[in-house]
XYZ file of C-alpha atoms in Angstrom:
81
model
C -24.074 -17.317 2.128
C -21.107 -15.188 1.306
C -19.245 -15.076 -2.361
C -16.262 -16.405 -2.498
C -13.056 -13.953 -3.331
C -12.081 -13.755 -7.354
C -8.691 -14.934 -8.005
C -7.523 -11.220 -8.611
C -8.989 -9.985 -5.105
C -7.287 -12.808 -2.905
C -4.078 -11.728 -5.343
C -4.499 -7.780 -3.632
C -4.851 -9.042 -0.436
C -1.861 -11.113 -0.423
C -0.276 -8.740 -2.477
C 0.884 -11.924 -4.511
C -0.057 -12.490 -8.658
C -3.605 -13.978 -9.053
C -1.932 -17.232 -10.764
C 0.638 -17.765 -7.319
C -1.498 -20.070 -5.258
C 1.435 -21.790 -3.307
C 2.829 -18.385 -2.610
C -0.934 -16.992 -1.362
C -1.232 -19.680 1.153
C 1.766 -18.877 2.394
C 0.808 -15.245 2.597
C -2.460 -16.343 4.498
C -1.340 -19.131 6.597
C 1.178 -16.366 7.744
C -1.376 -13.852 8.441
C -3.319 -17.064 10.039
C -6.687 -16.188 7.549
C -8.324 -19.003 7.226
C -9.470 -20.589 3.361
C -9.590 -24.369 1.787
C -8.372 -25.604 -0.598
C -9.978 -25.397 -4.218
C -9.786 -28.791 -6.611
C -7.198 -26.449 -8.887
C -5.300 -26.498 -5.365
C -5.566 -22.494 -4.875
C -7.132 -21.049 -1.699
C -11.291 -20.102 -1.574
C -12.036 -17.964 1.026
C -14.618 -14.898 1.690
C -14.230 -11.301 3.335
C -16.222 -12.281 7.026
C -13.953 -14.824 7.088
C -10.889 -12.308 6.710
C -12.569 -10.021 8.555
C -12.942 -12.315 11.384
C -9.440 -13.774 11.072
C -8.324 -10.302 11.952
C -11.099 -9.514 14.247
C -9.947 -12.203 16.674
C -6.337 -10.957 15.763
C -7.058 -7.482 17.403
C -9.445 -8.608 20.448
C -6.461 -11.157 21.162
C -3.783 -8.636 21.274
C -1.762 -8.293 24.365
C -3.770 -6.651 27.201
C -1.365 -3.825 27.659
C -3.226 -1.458 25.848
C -1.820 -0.756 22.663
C -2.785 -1.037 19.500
C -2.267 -4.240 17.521
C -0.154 -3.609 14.606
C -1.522 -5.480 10.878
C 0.597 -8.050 9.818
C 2.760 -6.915 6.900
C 1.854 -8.279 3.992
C -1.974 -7.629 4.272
C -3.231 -5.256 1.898
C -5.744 -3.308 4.203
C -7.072 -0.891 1.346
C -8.607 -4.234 -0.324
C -10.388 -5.373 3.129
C -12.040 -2.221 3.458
C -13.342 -1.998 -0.059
């Protein structure tokens, strides 16, 4: 089972304060990375599930060959440790 994100590393991947939870969801759900939804309403989610998120991002990229640009607003130096 993987460990869920702290509240501070879903903040650097959103690039979005640790206490914004509205505003991180909206940083997700426009990145489409999946999470759910906490009982303090703020998003719970783990790296394979990022990782897969953008994973299936990349492999369903437009066939012409190039490659798929990262959304903006994903802070890549936090997915890759």
């Amino acid at each position: 089972m993987s460990k869920l994100l702290t509240k501070n590393e879903i903040g650097r991947l959103t690039g979005v304060g640790a206490e914004n939870a509205e505003e991180q969801k909206r940083v997700l759900d426009k990145n489409r990375i999946p999470y759910v939804i906490k009982k303090d309403r703020s998003p719970a989610l783990t790296w394979e599930m990022v990782n897969q998120a953008k994973l299936m991002q990349i492999n369903n990229s437009s066939s012409n060959g190039q490659t798929p640009q990262i959304p903006a607003g994903i802070n890549m130096s936090a997915i890759n440790g």
